[in-house]
Amino acid sequence: MKHLVASRMERCIGCHSCSLACARLVHKCLSWENAGIRILSSGGLSTGFTAKLCLVCDPAPCAAACPTGSLKQRKGGGVTQNKKLCIQCGKCAAACPVDAIAQDRQGNPYVCIHCGSCVEFCPHDCLELREAEG
Amino acid sequence: MITENFRILEVNLTTGRSAIRNVPGVETVLGGSGLAAKLHMEYSRPGLAWDDPSQPLVFAIGPLTGFFPLMSKTVCAFTSPLHGQYAESHAGARSALALRFAGIDALVIIGKAERPTVLHLGANVIEFMEAGYLWGKDALTTGKLLRRILKGSGHRTIMRIGPAGENKSAMACINVDTYRHFGRLGGGGVMGAKNLKAIAVEGNGSCELPQGKEYSALFADIFRKLTDTDMMRKYHNLGTASNLEALNELKALPWRNLQATSDPGIVGITGERFADDTLLRNAACSGCPVGCIHIGFVREKFHKDNQYLYRQVGYDYEPIFATGSMLGLTHAPDVLTVMDEVEKAGLDVMSGGVALAWATEALEKGVVTREQTGIDLRFGDAQGYMRAVHMLGGAVNDFWRTLAGGTMAAAARYGGGDFACVLGQEMAGYATGEVFYVAQGLGLRHSHLDTGAYTYDQSKAPKDVDKALAFLLEDERERVILTSMVSCLFARKVYDPETLRQCLTVLGGQALADGLDQAAARIQKLRWQARAAGGYDPMNVRIPKRFLEVETWKGRTDPQYLEELRLAYAGAIREMCGQD
């Protein structure tokens, strides 16, 4: 079971290539926000960047809050997503303690599923797909 | 995805009303430069002053913006406070993607707000915010305050002006996201004249992508070229600052108001020196993996008890030339310190640096007096220049107010035109030879980026007017394609015409791809016609005497070659304007 970890964010240059790759390859759209990983300046560009993404909770409060089973607990932490079951209620986003789930204007949630599509588009190796311990 | 019409947001600051317009012409003007020129011609009122409320301020992106890497720039078009004619300035940071995700191809701002205002936009928001409390604030403080006030952190652009813009200076820039700028030709003054302190654009929407794997495969292929080869190494390694040593070696780096073109003091301000001693980290425009933005770091002791402050300053070749060699500063931290003050004042760094260099020589030669300047200016005196930057940005008295209208405007009033380093506007840092002097002097943006003339000068090309003219016209035409897309010009080797055709085709723009050459020729003319509509006559452009005195690696400037090329290029421009 692999986890996406933003382990070297001090190297990040704020190019957003990772989140654009997630939007493009996983969610089939062009967007800054409709992505499982989102890059923000941490208090303006002068202070570097931070990544918002799923921190592989186990148990995952978002899965627990999902009333339809669209988000399910993933073995080893985090969630799997079945978009067809989503009713856009937003309870998952509200339940996430670290604001890692984005909602678009229609209420659809976007969460990292730890597929690693973003990793190869980071020019500075800020991200890694790491085998879960244990 | 490429659509049939442009989606334009028109905002009227006088009435407080906005409109979405569907404007045809995607196949003929592409976007970016072409779209900006088209919209400026449609909206501007050539008979009226540049600061008339009806004059437009345009921000345009291109058909590939956000869809491919390094398609990350925005074209800003306006009527210039410097010459009252059509002007374009280009900037990156998050501006282009923010406009893309706000769902518009161009933003056109007309009218004038009654009071200082911030315009806040997004895919589902248009609002005007009273901003009297921001008026008088420097560009960096304004950004910090707006970050606190507005939502959308990380996924928005904040374009704002400093005191220079509020004072309607012809050398006021628009600061974009702290480290990038619409620098040249006074766009900041246009915002100031509209009482528009800042524009914040939230990129909170999304766009559809083509079906199938072809798009993703092409994206990945281009991304690999940009990141896995050495094509972009120059830009993310030392950055453009690497040019300093090379140009000094070539006797092509302007020093002390272009009184020299080479100086041993270069050792203190080379790209290596900045990287070794001051480089804090790199940053990137959104959608660009190259990361050419170099952020320097300088700390300053302000109390004997080891109390320090620190500054983070984005540097590049041009800012180092303008606040370094041109002002005789040879210590990298001094250069960054002056540059930081230029940022705060909201001045275009090249215009500001060249203007201060002229003022220094004018004071030395007695053309202007200490009473007029209110301050001593000496080449190499960083402290003096820190104060002078604020006097220029603040237009604090008659002298500085006049200089804020452009170095040539000051020279016209006080004298000293012979040593004003003005090529249409304050020169860029390339004293490479005749082709560059003519190219910047007459060129559409009066920019070193209109063509690669500085490179042509360095290529040991023979003094052949026909060949040089052909180069200027063809290189401009090629660049117009990129500035209409709107690509970063650092990517010009990656985005050759065939690659651009593939990019357009995969996004459903087959007709654009097929007609790229014709569109380029059309846009090249359209921009010149936009310029001519404001009264531009290239025949009237003169190259100041200082450029005839310059010594480069090729020797002195050849006055006959310079004049013949000037006339030939002016004739070609007039033809494109439809004046012959």
Short mmCIF file of N, CA and C in Angstrom, two decimals, chain A residues 3 54-60 62-63 72-80 112 114:
data_model
loop_
_atom_site.label_atom_id
_atom_site.label_comp_id
_atom_site.label_asym_id
_atom_site.label_seq_id
_atom_site.Cartn_x
_atom_site.Cartn_y
_atom_site.Cartn_z
N HIS A 3 1.59 5.45 -0.17
CA HIS A 3 1.04 6.75 0.21
C HIS A 3 1.79 7.85 -0.51
N CYS A 54 -4.35 14.62 1.13
CA CYS A 54 -4.80 13.63 2.12
C CYS A 54 -3.61 13.12 2.95
N LEU A 55 -3.77 13.11 4.26
CA LEU A 55 -2.69 12.67 5.14
C LEU A 55 -2.89 11.22 5.63
N VAL A 56 -3.62 10.48 4.85
CA VAL A 56 -3.85 9.03 5.06
C VAL A 56 -4.35 8.66 6.46
N CYS A 57 -5.38 9.35 6.92
CA CYS A 57 -5.98 9.04 8.22
C CYS A 57 -6.50 7.59 8.23
N ASP A 58 -6.37 6.95 9.37
CA ASP A 58 -6.92 5.60 9.54
C ASP A 58 -7.35 5.44 11.00
N PRO A 59 -8.60 5.56 11.30
CA PRO A 59 -9.72 5.69 10.39
C PRO A 59 -9.84 7.09 9.80
N ALA A 60 -10.41 7.18 8.61
CA ALA A 60 -10.54 8.46 7.90
C ALA A 60 -11.88 9.10 8.23
N CYS A 62 -13.39 11.49 6.84
CA CYS A 62 -14.20 11.81 5.65
C CYS A 62 -15.02 10.60 5.22
N ALA A 63 -14.40 9.41 5.30
CA ALA A 63 -15.11 8.18 4.93
C ALA A 63 -16.24 7.92 5.92
N LYS A 72 -14.65 5.47 0.76
CA LYS A 72 -14.54 4.31 1.65
C LYS A 72 -13.14 4.26 2.24
N GLN A 73 -13.08 3.74 3.45
CA GLN A 73 -11.77 3.60 4.10
C GLN A 73 -10.85 2.74 3.23
N ARG A 74 -9.65 3.26 3.00
CA ARG A 74 -8.66 2.53 2.20
C ARG A 74 -7.77 1.76 3.16
N LYS A 75 -7.45 0.56 2.79
CA LYS A 75 -6.59 -0.26 3.65
C LYS A 75 -5.24 0.45 3.82
N GLY A 76 -4.84 0.65 5.03
CA GLY A 76 -3.56 1.32 5.28
C GLY A 76 -3.69 2.81 5.41
N GLY A 77 -4.90 3.34 5.30
CA GLY A 77 -5.10 4.78 5.50
C GLY A 77 -5.55 5.49 4.24
N GLY A 78 -6.28 6.60 4.43
CA GLY A 78 -6.82 7.33 3.28
C GLY A 78 -8.12 6.70 2.81
N VAL A 79 -8.55 7.11 1.61
CA VAL A 79 -9.85 6.63 1.11
C VAL A 79 -9.78 6.23 -0.35
N THR A 80 -10.74 5.44 -0.75
CA THR A 80 -10.99 5.23 -2.18
C THR A 80 -12.25 6.01 -2.53
N CYS A 112 -7.16 13.21 -2.72
CA CYS A 112 -6.02 12.41 -3.20
C CYS A 112 -6.30 10.93 -2.96
N HIS A 114 -3.91 8.71 -3.77
CA HIS A 114 -2.55 8.15 -3.65
C HIS A 114 -2.17 7.29 -4.86
#
